[in-house]
């Protein structure tokens, strides 16, 4: 009888062990199947900023970007290795500096075709002026997606989603959008501690004297200032107006932010030393800061970082 029970116990252990092995052997197949389900199936059809339905037959292995914001989005979606050509203005991430340059405002169509791209990301802001060149690319059998000209955060989300779909990275695009939204949401939450009568008036200039241009309403900067509980000193002006220095002195902003330190030497010192500005509150209190232009004006994923930089400069005690 003991032998019989020993035999049953041995059989039971064998079943458990074999069952466990079977589960482990099936895990890789299950994971592989899940991964395959998450991947975008090609061909895909993308409706671009011109309302053109662009069919992309296979996952793009060679991409050309005609504006830095598109390039940054492709890299943020972990597909930067596929980029074979960028503009003369592309500067981020560092890897783009070694990519083939295809021109600036006017791109070299022949060179682009010679790079044999599967996909070209153009931009709505230059679609009209570049219409002939883009048509040449289409005639050469190259898929061309014109990305929307985003002026608000929501527009950037649309750009990310469009590019993500075109390169088969919709899931990563959704994650990137969610990350940006969460970072903006966190800033807004922190800004709730700032009382309305404590909100600072901020003047953000995007080019130095003598011809000063600044950020008005319907810009990313204006949206960022509202998000972090600050008032735009020229929030009644549209876009990127040229402003008169006397008018700014009269508005007497609490803070001045410059965005041109990457090309103009000592921008903060320039503002502090301006004739006639010594009584401006921002100058008297030395509340003048420089934030890199690309972080607050380029319609890409780094806008969240730009908003954080603005917040820390304007309210260092709130946004630590």
PDB file of C-alpha atoms in Angstrom:
ATOM      1  CA  UNK A   1       0.000   0.000   0.000  1.00  0.00           C
ATOM      2  CA  UNK A   2       2.861   2.361   0.835  1.00  0.00           C
ATOM      3  CA  UNK A   3       4.379   1.635  -2.579  1.00  0.00           C
ATOM      4  CA  UNK A   4       1.022   2.454  -4.181  1.00  0.00           C
ATOM      5  CA  UNK A   5       0.797   5.855  -2.417  1.00  0.00           C
ATOM      6  CA  UNK A   6       4.447   6.568  -3.256  1.00  0.00           C
ATOM      7  CA  UNK A   7       3.665   5.846  -6.892  1.00  0.00           C
ATOM      8  CA  UNK A   8       0.642   8.203  -6.829  1.00  0.00           C
ATOM      9  CA  UNK A   9       2.708  10.970  -5.184  1.00  0.00           C
ATOM     10  CA  UNK A  10       5.447  10.584  -7.798  1.00  0.00           C
ATOM     11  CA  UNK A  11       2.890  10.791 -10.608  1.00  0.00           C
ATOM     12  CA  UNK A  12       1.294  13.895  -9.061  1.00  0.00           C
ATOM     13  CA  UNK A  13       4.678  15.664  -8.769  1.00  0.00           C
ATOM     14  CA  UNK A  14       5.450  14.803 -12.371  1.00  0.00           C
ATOM     15  CA  UNK A  15       2.175  16.351 -13.538  1.00  0.00           C
ATOM     16  CA  UNK A  16       2.881  19.551 -11.556  1.00  0.00           C
ATOM     17  CA  UNK A  17       6.420  19.859 -12.915  1.00  0.00           C
ATOM     18  CA  UNK A  18       5.369  19.188 -16.496  1.00  0.00           C
ATOM     19  CA  UNK A  19       2.488  21.611 -16.145  1.00  0.00           C
ATOM     20  CA  UNK A  20       4.836  24.298 -14.901  1.00  0.00           C
ATOM     21  CA  UNK A  21       7.218  23.688 -17.769  1.00  0.00           C
ATOM     22  CA  UNK A  22       4.339  23.902 -20.211  1.00  0.00           C
ATOM     23  CA  UNK A  23       3.318  27.353 -18.858  1.00  0.00           C
ATOM     24  CA  UNK A  24       6.886  28.646 -19.071  1.00  0.00           C
ATOM     25  CA  UNK A  25       7.300  27.360 -22.600  1.00  0.00           C
ATOM     26  CA  UNK A  26       4.079  29.101 -23.672  1.00  0.00           C
ATOM     27  CA  UNK A  27       5.036  32.475 -22.110  1.00  0.00           C
ATOM     28  CA  UNK A  28       7.438  33.553 -24.886  1.00  0.00           C
ATOM     29  CA  UNK A  29       4.829  32.679 -27.521  1.00  0.00           C
ATOM     30  CA  UNK A  30       2.166  34.628 -25.655  1.00  0.00           C
ATOM     31  CA  UNK A  31       4.465  37.661 -25.308  1.00  0.00           C
ATOM     32  CA  UNK A  32       5.422  37.408 -28.976  1.00  0.00           C
ATOM     33  CA  UNK A  33       1.752  37.302 -29.945  1.00  0.00           C
ATOM     34  CA  UNK A  34       0.973  40.334 -27.750  1.00  0.00           C
ATOM     35  CA  UNK A  35       3.865  42.267 -29.302  1.00  0.00           C
ATOM     36  CA  UNK A  36       2.642  41.457 -32.800  1.00  0.00           C
ATOM     37  CA  UNK A  37      -0.857  42.656 -31.907  1.00  0.00           C
ATOM     38  CA  UNK A  38       0.552  46.012 -30.720  1.00  0.00           C
ATOM     39  CA  UNK A  39       2.442  46.644 -33.947  1.00  0.00           C
ATOM     40  CA  UNK A  40       0.823  48.750 -36.655  1.00  0.00           C
ATOM     41  CA  UNK A  41      -0.104  46.785 -39.718  1.00  0.00           C
ATOM     42  CA  UNK A  42       0.829  48.319 -43.043  1.00  0.00           C
ATOM     43  CA  UNK A  43      -0.298  49.713 -45.374  1.00  0.00           C
ATOM     44  CA  UNK A  44      -1.686  52.656 -43.391  1.00  0.00           C
ATOM     45  CA  UNK A  45      -3.557  55.705 -44.637  1.00  0.00           C
ATOM     46  CA  UNK A  46      -2.742  59.053 -43.037  1.00  0.00           C
ATOM     47  CA  UNK A  47      -4.901  62.131 -43.509  1.00  0.00           C
ATOM     48  CA  UNK A  48      -2.447  65.034 -43.456  1.00  0.00           C
ATOM     49  CA  UNK A  49      -2.754  68.796 -42.929  1.00  0.00           C
ATOM     50  CA  UNK A  50      -3.801  69.318 -46.557  1.00  0.00           C
ATOM     51  CA  UNK A  51      -6.575  66.727 -46.123  1.00  0.00           C
ATOM     52  CA  UNK A  52      -4.704  64.436 -48.495  1.00  0.00           C
ATOM     53  CA  UNK A  53      -5.027  60.735 -47.759  1.00  0.00           C
ATOM     54  CA  UNK A  54      -1.466  59.459 -47.954  1.00  0.00           C
ATOM     55  CA  UNK A  55      -1.026  55.704 -48.266  1.00  0.00           C
ATOM     56  CA  UNK A  56       2.175  54.342 -46.706  1.00  0.00           C
ATOM     57  CA  UNK A  57       2.695  50.808 -47.956  1.00  0.00           C
ATOM     58  CA  UNK A  58       5.366  49.580 -45.544  1.00  0.00           C
ATOM     59  CA  UNK A  59       6.984  50.696 -42.294  1.00  0.00           C
ATOM     60  CA  UNK A  60       9.335  53.517 -43.379  1.00  0.00           C
ATOM     61  CA  UNK A  61      13.021  52.662 -43.181  1.00  0.00           C
ATOM     62  CA  UNK A  62      14.265  55.932 -44.708  1.00  0.00           C
ATOM     63  CA  UNK A  63      12.732  59.266 -43.688  1.00  0.00           C
ATOM     64  CA  UNK A  64      13.475  62.875 -44.613  1.00  0.00           C
ATOM     65  CA  UNK A  65      12.212  65.683 -42.366  1.00  0.00           C
ATOM     66  CA  UNK A  66      11.699  69.194 -43.714  1.00  0.00           C
ATOM     67  CA  UNK A  67      11.369  70.993 -40.363  1.00  0.00           C
ATOM     68  CA  UNK A  68      13.112  70.536 -36.988  1.00  0.00           C
ATOM     69  CA  UNK A  69       9.888  69.928 -35.045  1.00  0.00           C
ATOM     70  CA  UNK A  70       9.064  66.892 -37.197  1.00  0.00           C
ATOM     71  CA  UNK A  71      12.581  65.584 -36.650  1.00  0.00           C
ATOM     72  CA  UNK A  72      12.307  65.897 -32.880  1.00  0.00           C
ATOM     73  CA  UNK A  73       9.023  64.023 -32.878  1.00  0.00           C
ATOM     74  CA  UNK A  74      10.451  61.150 -34.936  1.00  0.00           C
ATOM     75  CA  UNK A  75      13.374  60.857 -32.518  1.00  0.00           C
ATOM     76  CA  UNK A  76      11.069  61.043 -29.501  1.00  0.00           C
ATOM     77  CA  UNK A  77       9.219  58.062 -30.983  1.00  0.00           C
ATOM     78  CA  UNK A  78      12.501  56.109 -31.049  1.00  0.00           C
ATOM     79  CA  UNK A  79      12.653  56.063 -34.845  1.00  0.00           C
ATOM     80  CA  UNK A  80      15.544  58.478 -35.376  1.00  0.00           C
ATOM     81  CA  UNK A  81      17.763  55.848 -36.980  1.00  0.00           C
ATOM     82  CA  UNK A  82      15.428  55.903 -39.983  1.00  0.00           C
ATOM     83  CA  UNK A  83      16.085  59.595 -40.682  1.00  0.00           C
ATOM     84  CA  UNK A  84      18.438  60.030 -43.630  1.00  0.00           C
ATOM     85  CA  UNK A  85      17.991  63.749 -44.325  1.00  0.00           C
ATOM     86  CA  UNK A  86      17.224  66.938 -42.387  1.00  0.00           C
ATOM     87  CA  UNK A  87      17.262  70.702 -42.944  1.00  0.00           C
ATOM     88  CA  UNK A  88      20.127  73.081 -42.282  1.00  0.00           C
ATOM     89  CA  UNK A  89      18.198  74.296 -39.210  1.00  0.00           C
ATOM     90  CA  UNK A  90      17.967  70.945 -37.435  1.00  0.00           C
ATOM     91  CA  UNK A  91      19.985  70.931 -34.222  1.00  0.00           C
ATOM     92  CA  UNK A  92      18.349  68.423 -31.858  1.00  0.00           C
ATOM     93  CA  UNK A  93      19.070  65.785 -30.828  1.00  0.00           C
ATOM     94  CA  UNK A  94      22.819  65.867 -31.366  1.00  0.00           C
ATOM     95  CA  UNK A  95      22.664  62.924 -33.762  1.00  0.00           C
ATOM     96  CA  UNK A  96      20.956  65.036 -36.439  1.00  0.00           C
ATOM     97  CA  UNK A  97      24.138  67.040 -36.912  1.00  0.00           C
ATOM     98  CA  UNK A  98      25.640  64.070 -38.754  1.00  0.00           C
ATOM     99  CA  UNK A  99      22.622  63.550 -41.036  1.00  0.00           C
ATOM    100  CA  UNK A 100      22.608  64.608 -44.679  1.00  0.00           C
ATOM    101  CA  UNK A 101      21.476  68.228 -45.104  1.00  0.00           C
ATOM    102  CA  UNK A 102      18.911  68.842 -47.829  1.00  0.00           C
ATOM    103  CA  UNK A 103      18.717  72.654 -47.625  1.00  0.00           C
ATOM    104  CA  UNK A 104      16.943  75.329 -45.637  1.00  0.00           C
ATOM    105  CA  UNK A 105      13.779  77.177 -46.632  1.00  0.00           C
ATOM    106  CA  UNK A 106      14.403  75.909 -50.163  1.00  0.00           C
ATOM    107  CA  UNK A 107      15.237  72.214 -50.241  1.00  0.00           C
ATOM    108  CA  UNK A 108      17.233  70.299 -52.843  1.00  0.00           C
ATOM    109  CA  UNK A 109      14.741  67.946 -54.506  1.00  0.00           C
ATOM    110  CA  UNK A 110      17.370  66.097 -56.525  1.00  0.00           C
ATOM    111  CA  UNK A 111      19.434  65.363 -53.420  1.00  0.00           C
ATOM    112  CA  UNK A 112      16.360  64.214 -51.546  1.00  0.00           C
ATOM    113  CA  UNK A 113      15.413  61.776 -54.292  1.00  0.00           C
ATOM    114  CA  UNK A 114      18.984  60.467 -54.391  1.00  0.00           C
ATOM    115  CA  UNK A 115      18.661  59.507 -50.703  1.00  0.00           C
ATOM    116  CA  UNK A 116      15.807  57.158 -51.720  1.00  0.00           C
ATOM    117  CA  UNK A 117      13.460  57.947 -48.829  1.00  0.00           C
ATOM    118  CA  UNK A 118      10.285  55.938 -48.219  1.00  0.00           C
ATOM    119  CA  UNK A 119       8.644  58.916 -46.549  1.00  0.00           C
ATOM    120  CA  UNK A 120       9.041  62.702 -46.372  1.00  0.00           C
ATOM    121  CA  UNK A 121       7.565  64.734 -43.523  1.00  0.00           C
ATOM    122  CA  UNK A 122       6.807  68.227 -44.851  1.00  0.00           C
ATOM    123  CA  UNK A 123       5.085  71.050 -42.944  1.00  0.00           C
ATOM    124  CA  UNK A 124       1.904  73.032 -43.419  1.00  0.00           C
ATOM    125  CA  UNK A 125       3.693  76.360 -42.870  1.00  0.00           C
ATOM    126  CA  UNK A 126       5.749  75.912 -46.054  1.00  0.00           C
ATOM    127  CA  UNK A 127       3.418  73.669 -48.053  1.00  0.00           C
ATOM    128  CA  UNK A 128       2.366  76.449 -50.449  1.00  0.00           C
ATOM    129  CA  UNK A 129       5.841  77.798 -51.159  1.00  0.00           C
ATOM    130  CA  UNK A 130       7.223  74.274 -51.542  1.00  0.00           C
ATOM    131  CA  UNK A 131       4.267  72.881 -53.509  1.00  0.00           C
ATOM    132  CA  UNK A 132       6.200  72.266 -56.730  1.00  0.00           C
ATOM    133  CA  UNK A 133       9.044  70.480 -54.965  1.00  0.00           C
ATOM    134  CA  UNK A 134       6.684  68.313 -52.916  1.00  0.00           C
ATOM    135  CA  UNK A 135       4.865  67.296 -56.098  1.00  0.00           C
ATOM    136  CA  UNK A 136       8.189  66.257 -57.643  1.00  0.00           C
ATOM    137  CA  UNK A 137       8.726  63.964 -54.687  1.00  0.00           C
ATOM    138  CA  UNK A 138       5.264  62.469 -55.066  1.00  0.00           C
ATOM    139  CA  UNK A 139       5.852  61.981 -58.797  1.00  0.00           C
ATOM    140  CA  UNK A 140       9.028  60.079 -57.881  1.00  0.00           C
ATOM    141  CA  UNK A 141       6.904  57.626 -55.907  1.00  0.00           C
ATOM    142  CA  UNK A 142       7.790  58.993 -52.465  1.00  0.00           C
ATOM    143  CA  UNK A 143       5.074  59.286 -49.817  1.00  0.00           C
ATOM    144  CA  UNK A 144       4.767  62.884 -48.579  1.00  0.00           C
ATOM    145  CA  UNK A 145       2.916  63.693 -45.339  1.00  0.00           C
ATOM    146  CA  UNK A 146       2.315  67.388 -44.637  1.00  0.00           C
ATOM    147  CA  UNK A 147       2.249  67.808 -40.845  1.00  0.00           C
ATOM    148  CA  UNK A 148      -0.055  70.444 -39.343  1.00  0.00           C
ATOM    149  CA  UNK A 149       1.286  73.839 -38.273  1.00  0.00           C
ATOM    150  CA  UNK A 150       0.590  73.601 -34.539  1.00  0.00           C
ATOM    151  CA  UNK A 151      -0.020  76.838 -32.644  1.00  0.00           C
ATOM    152  CA  UNK A 152      -1.398  75.292 -29.451  1.00  0.00           C
ATOM    153  CA  UNK A 153      -0.564  72.251 -27.318  1.00  0.00           C
ATOM    154  CA  UNK A 154      -3.513  70.354 -28.842  1.00  0.00           C
ATOM    155  CA  UNK A 155      -2.043  70.946 -32.279  1.00  0.00           C
ATOM    156  CA  UNK A 156       1.258  69.417 -31.169  1.00  0.00           C
ATOM    157  CA  UNK A 157      -0.587  66.334 -29.938  1.00  0.00           C
ATOM    158  CA  UNK A 158      -2.157  66.050 -33.404  1.00  0.00           C
ATOM    159  CA  UNK A 159       1.300  66.297 -35.032  1.00  0.00           C
ATOM    160  CA  UNK A 160       2.695  63.575 -32.789  1.00  0.00           C
ATOM    161  CA  UNK A 161      -0.246  61.273 -33.476  1.00  0.00           C
ATOM    162  CA  UNK A 162      -0.020  61.861 -37.237  1.00  0.00           C
ATOM    163  CA  UNK A 163       3.704  61.114 -37.353  1.00  0.00           C
ATOM    164  CA  UNK A 164       3.265  58.150 -35.027  1.00  0.00           C
ATOM    165  CA  UNK A 165       0.675  56.589 -37.324  1.00  0.00           C
ATOM    166  CA  UNK A 166       2.810  57.201 -40.421  1.00  0.00           C
ATOM    167  CA  UNK A 167       5.829  55.376 -38.982  1.00  0.00           C
ATOM    168  CA  UNK A 168       3.916  52.607 -37.238  1.00  0.00           C
ATOM    169  CA  UNK A 169       4.472  53.908 -33.711  1.00  0.00           C
ATOM    170  CA  UNK A 170       0.936  54.802 -32.632  1.00  0.00           C
ATOM    171  CA  UNK A 171       1.340  53.329 -29.167  1.00  0.00           C
ATOM    172  CA  UNK A 172       4.534  55.299 -28.493  1.00  0.00           C
ATOM    173  CA  UNK A 173       2.849  58.435 -29.850  1.00  0.00           C
ATOM    174  CA  UNK A 174      -0.035  57.986 -27.411  1.00  0.00           C
ATOM    175  CA  UNK A 175       2.445  57.509 -24.552  1.00  0.00           C
ATOM    176  CA  UNK A 176       4.363  60.646 -25.556  1.00  0.00           C
ATOM    177  CA  UNK A 177       1.166  62.720 -25.689  1.00  0.00           C
ATOM    178  CA  UNK A 178       0.089  61.377 -22.298  1.00  0.00           C
ATOM    179  CA  UNK A 179       3.488  62.246 -20.832  1.00  0.00           C
ATOM    180  CA  UNK A 180       3.246  65.830 -22.098  1.00  0.00           C
ATOM    181  CA  UNK A 181      -0.288  66.188 -20.784  1.00  0.00           C
ATOM    182  CA  UNK A 182       0.736  64.853 -17.380  1.00  0.00           C
ATOM    183  CA  UNK A 183       3.656  67.274 -17.135  1.00  0.00           C
ATOM    184  CA  UNK A 184       1.439  70.217 -18.074  1.00  0.00           C
ATOM    185  CA  UNK A 185      -1.188  69.018 -15.617  1.00  0.00           C
ATOM    186  CA  UNK A 186       1.383  68.879 -12.822  1.00  0.00           C
ATOM    187  CA  UNK A 187       2.466  72.465 -13.557  1.00  0.00           C
ATOM    188  CA  UNK A 188      -1.149  73.641 -13.534  1.00  0.00           C
ATOM    189  CA  UNK A 189      -1.719  71.903 -10.218  1.00  0.00           C
ATOM    190  CA  UNK A 190       1.328  73.579  -8.666  1.00  0.00           C
ATOM    191  CA  UNK A 191       0.209  76.953 -10.018  1.00  0.00           C
ATOM    192  CA  UNK A 192      -3.051  76.723  -8.075  1.00  0.00           C
ATOM    193  CA  UNK A 193      -1.162  77.946  -5.003  1.00  0.00           C
ATOM    194  CA  UNK A 194      -0.512  81.310  -6.701  1.00  0.00           C
ATOM    195  CA  UNK A 195      -3.246  83.804  -5.803  1.00  0.00           C
ATOM    196  CA  UNK A 196      -4.570  86.036  -8.575  1.00  0.00           C
ATOM    197  CA  UNK A 197      -3.238  89.209  -6.932  1.00  0.00           C
ATOM    198  CA  UNK A 198       0.199  87.552  -6.729  1.00  0.00           C
ATOM    199  CA  UNK A 199       0.407  86.615 -10.406  1.00  0.00           C
ATOM    200  CA  UNK A 200       3.392  88.179 -12.133  1.00  0.00           C
ATOM    201  CA  UNK A 201       3.266  90.060 -15.421  1.00  0.00           C
ATOM    202  CA  UNK A 202       5.843  88.660 -17.817  1.00  0.00           C
ATOM    203  CA  UNK A 203       7.286  90.091 -21.022  1.00  0.00           C
ATOM    204  CA  UNK A 204       8.866  87.477 -23.293  1.00  0.00           C
ATOM    205  CA  UNK A 205      10.977  88.818 -26.132  1.00  0.00           C
ATOM    206  CA  UNK A 206      12.175  86.609 -28.956  1.00  0.00           C
ATOM    207  CA  UNK A 207      14.639  89.009 -30.593  1.00  0.00           C
ATOM    208  CA  UNK A 208      16.957  91.623 -29.073  1.00  0.00           C
ATOM    209  CA  UNK A 209      17.016  95.416 -29.381  1.00  0.00           C
ATOM    210  CA  UNK A 210      16.870  97.550 -31.397  1.00  0.00           C
ATOM    211  CA  UNK A 211      14.037  95.642 -33.151  1.00  0.00           C
ATOM    212  CA  UNK A 212      12.315  93.771 -30.350  1.00  0.00           C
ATOM    213  CA  UNK A 213       9.764  91.116 -31.242  1.00  0.00           C
ATOM    214  CA  UNK A 214       7.814  89.418 -28.492  1.00  0.00           C
ATOM    215  CA  UNK A 215       5.307  86.640 -27.777  1.00  0.00           C
ATOM    216  CA  UNK A 216       1.678  87.758 -27.792  1.00  0.00           C
ATOM    217  CA  UNK A 217      -1.536  85.739 -27.654  1.00  0.00           C
ATOM    218  CA  UNK A 218      -2.104  82.540 -29.624  1.00  0.00           C
ATOM    219  CA  UNK A 219       1.479  81.388 -29.120  1.00  0.00           C
ATOM    220  CA  UNK A 220       2.908  78.503 -27.124  1.00  0.00           C
ATOM    221  CA  UNK A 221       4.510  80.999 -24.759  1.00  0.00           C
ATOM    222  CA  UNK A 222       1.193  82.702 -24.016  1.00  0.00           C
ATOM    223  CA  UNK A 223      -0.380  79.300 -23.321  1.00  0.00           C
ATOM    224  CA  UNK A 224       2.512  78.393 -21.006  1.00  0.00           C
ATOM    225  CA  UNK A 225       2.235  81.644 -19.050  1.00  0.00           C
ATOM    226  CA  UNK A 226      -1.467  81.082 -18.454  1.00  0.00           C
ATOM    227  CA  UNK A 227      -0.762  77.496 -17.399  1.00  0.00           C
ATOM    228  CA  UNK A 228       1.741  78.499 -14.716  1.00  0.00           C
ATOM    229  CA  UNK A 229      -0.275  81.382 -13.299  1.00  0.00           C
ATOM    230  CA  UNK A 230       1.446  84.326 -14.994  1.00  0.00           C
ATOM    231  CA  UNK A 231       0.112  87.199 -17.102  1.00  0.00           C
ATOM    232  CA  UNK A 232       1.443  88.013 -20.556  1.00  0.00           C
ATOM    233  CA  UNK A 233       2.516  91.675 -20.640  1.00  0.00           C
ATOM    234  CA  UNK A 234       1.411  91.884 -24.281  1.00  0.00           C
ATOM    235  CA  UNK A 235      -1.425  89.382 -24.096  1.00  0.00           C
ATOM    236  CA  UNK A 236      -3.621  91.854 -25.986  1.00  0.00           C
ATOM    237  CA  UNK A 237      -1.379  91.605 -29.079  1.00  0.00           C
ATOM    238  CA  UNK A 238      -1.599  88.820 -31.650  1.00  0.00           C
ATOM    239  CA  UNK A 239       1.212  86.411 -32.495  1.00  0.00           C
ATOM    240  CA  UNK A 240       4.760  87.746 -32.599  1.00  0.00           C
ATOM    241  CA  UNK A 241       4.493  91.555 -32.839  1.00  0.00           C
ATOM    242  CA  UNK A 242       7.284  94.079 -33.076  1.00  0.00           C
ATOM    243  CA  UNK A 243       7.018  96.160 -29.909  1.00  0.00           C
ATOM    244  CA  UNK A 244       8.018  99.677 -29.007  1.00  0.00           C
ATOM    245  CA  UNK A 245      10.401  99.886 -26.047  1.00  0.00           C
ATOM    246  CA  UNK A 246       8.583 102.849 -24.517  1.00  0.00           C
ATOM    247  CA  UNK A 247       5.344 100.873 -24.535  1.00  0.00           C
ATOM    248  CA  UNK A 248       6.976  98.043 -22.617  1.00  0.00           C
ATOM    249  CA  UNK A 249       8.475 100.450 -20.090  1.00  0.00           C
ATOM    250  CA  UNK A 250       4.960 101.810 -19.512  1.00  0.00           C
ATOM    251  CA  UNK A 251       3.581  98.298 -18.974  1.00  0.00           C
ATOM    252  CA  UNK A 252       6.283  97.786 -16.339  1.00  0.00           C
ATOM    253  CA  UNK A 253       6.514  93.942 -16.320  1.00  0.00           C
ATOM    254  CA  UNK A 254       7.545  92.072 -13.186  1.00  0.00           C
ATOM    255  CA  UNK A 255       9.690  89.679 -15.192  1.00  0.00           C
ATOM    256  CA  UNK A 256      11.448  89.802 -18.563  1.00  0.00           C
ATOM    257  CA  UNK A 257      12.340  86.568 -20.333  1.00  0.00           C
ATOM    258  CA  UNK A 258      14.594  86.461 -23.375  1.00  0.00           C
ATOM    259  CA  UNK A 259      14.823  83.500 -25.758  1.00  0.00           C
ATOM    260  CA  UNK A 260      17.817  84.386 -27.904  1.00  0.00           C
ATOM    261  CA  UNK A 261      20.786  83.579 -25.689  1.00  0.00           C
ATOM    262  CA  UNK A 262      21.832  80.809 -28.060  1.00  0.00           C
ATOM    263  CA  UNK A 263      22.896  83.371 -30.670  1.00  0.00           C
ATOM    264  CA  UNK A 264      23.106  86.745 -28.889  1.00  0.00           C
ATOM    265  CA  UNK A 265      25.826  87.278 -26.303  1.00  0.00           C
ATOM    266  CA  UNK A 266      24.764  87.977 -22.694  1.00  0.00           C
ATOM    267  CA  UNK A 267      21.051  88.647 -23.306  1.00  0.00           C
ATOM    268  CA  UNK A 268      20.250  89.232 -19.617  1.00  0.00           C
ATOM    269  CA  UNK A 269      22.976  91.854 -19.309  1.00  0.00           C
ATOM    270  CA  UNK A 270      21.679  93.533 -22.477  1.00  0.00           C
ATOM    271  CA  UNK A 271      18.231  94.001 -20.959  1.00  0.00           C
ATOM    272  CA  UNK A 272      19.548  95.155 -17.575  1.00  0.00           C
ATOM    273  CA  UNK A 273      21.698  97.810 -19.279  1.00  0.00           C
ATOM    274  CA  UNK A 274      19.049  99.241 -21.626  1.00  0.00           C
ATOM    275  CA  UNK A 275      18.728 103.024 -21.492  1.00  0.00           C
ATOM    276  CA  UNK A 276      15.389 104.073 -20.024  1.00  0.00           C
ATOM    277  CA  UNK A 277      14.657 100.677 -18.477  1.00  0.00           C
ATOM    278  CA  UNK A 278      16.206 101.256 -15.054  1.00  0.00           C
ATOM    279  CA  UNK A 279      12.807 101.900 -13.432  1.00  0.00           C
ATOM    280  CA  UNK A 280      11.142  98.844 -14.940  1.00  0.00           C
ATOM    281  CA  UNK A 281      10.292  96.513 -12.078  1.00  0.00           C
ATOM    282  CA  UNK A 282      11.929  93.477 -13.738  1.00  0.00           C
ATOM    283  CA  UNK A 283      15.168  95.417 -14.157  1.00  0.00           C
ATOM    284  CA  UNK A 284      15.136  96.963 -10.667  1.00  0.00           C
ATOM    285  CA  UNK A 285      14.542  93.545  -9.099  1.00  0.00           C
ATOM    286  CA  UNK A 286      16.910  91.830 -11.573  1.00  0.00           C
ATOM    287  CA  UNK A 287      14.155  89.460 -12.656  1.00  0.00           C
ATOM    288  CA  UNK A 288      15.496  88.916 -16.171  1.00  0.00           C
ATOM    289  CA  UNK A 289      16.108  85.383 -17.420  1.00  0.00           C
ATOM    290  CA  UNK A 290      16.989  83.584 -20.631  1.00  0.00           C
ATOM    291  CA  UNK A 291      15.233  80.421 -21.812  1.00  0.00           C
ATOM    292  CA  UNK A 292      16.262  78.634 -25.013  1.00  0.00           C
ATOM    293  CA  UNK A 293      13.953  79.493 -27.894  1.00  0.00           C
ATOM    294  CA  UNK A 294      13.586  75.897 -29.106  1.00  0.00           C
ATOM    295  CA  UNK A 295      12.024  74.864 -25.787  1.00  0.00           C
ATOM    296  CA  UNK A 296       9.211  77.412 -25.916  1.00  0.00           C
ATOM    297  CA  UNK A 297       8.568  78.005 -29.628  1.00  0.00           C
ATOM    298  CA  UNK A 298       9.303  74.730 -31.449  1.00  0.00           C
ATOM    299  CA  UNK A 299       6.165  72.642 -31.878  1.00  0.00           C
ATOM    300  CA  UNK A 300       7.541  69.403 -30.515  1.00  0.00           C
ATOM    301  CA  UNK A 301       7.730  67.230 -27.409  1.00  0.00           C
ATOM    302  CA  UNK A 302      10.176  69.534 -25.592  1.00  0.00           C
ATOM    303  CA  UNK A 303       7.465  72.164 -25.033  1.00  0.00           C
ATOM    304  CA  UNK A 304       6.738  70.516 -21.691  1.00  0.00           C
ATOM    305  CA  UNK A 305      10.360  71.079 -20.707  1.00  0.00           C
ATOM    306  CA  UNK A 306      10.078  74.677 -21.887  1.00  0.00           C
ATOM    307  CA  UNK A 307       7.030  75.298 -19.709  1.00  0.00           C
ATOM    308  CA  UNK A 308       8.905  73.867 -16.739  1.00  0.00           C
ATOM    309  CA  UNK A 309      11.888  76.142 -17.411  1.00  0.00           C
ATOM    310  CA  UNK A 310       9.621  79.201 -17.613  1.00  0.00           C
ATOM    311  CA  UNK A 311       7.872  78.213 -14.401  1.00  0.00           C
ATOM    312  CA  UNK A 312      11.123  77.793 -12.466  1.00  0.00           C
ATOM    313  CA  UNK A 313      12.459  81.137 -13.719  1.00  0.00           C
ATOM    314  CA  UNK A 314       9.313  83.126 -12.916  1.00  0.00           C
ATOM    315  CA  UNK A 315       8.231  81.400  -9.684  1.00  0.00           C
ATOM    316  CA  UNK A 316      11.298  79.630  -8.250  1.00  0.00           C
ATOM    317  CA  UNK A 317       9.660  79.215  -4.841  1.00  0.00           C
ATOM    318  CA  UNK A 318       6.590  77.509  -6.302  1.00  0.00           C
ATOM    319  CA  UNK A 319       8.123  75.313  -8.976  1.00  0.00           C
ATOM    320  CA  UNK A 320      11.127  73.751  -7.294  1.00  0.00           C
TER     321      UNK A 320
END
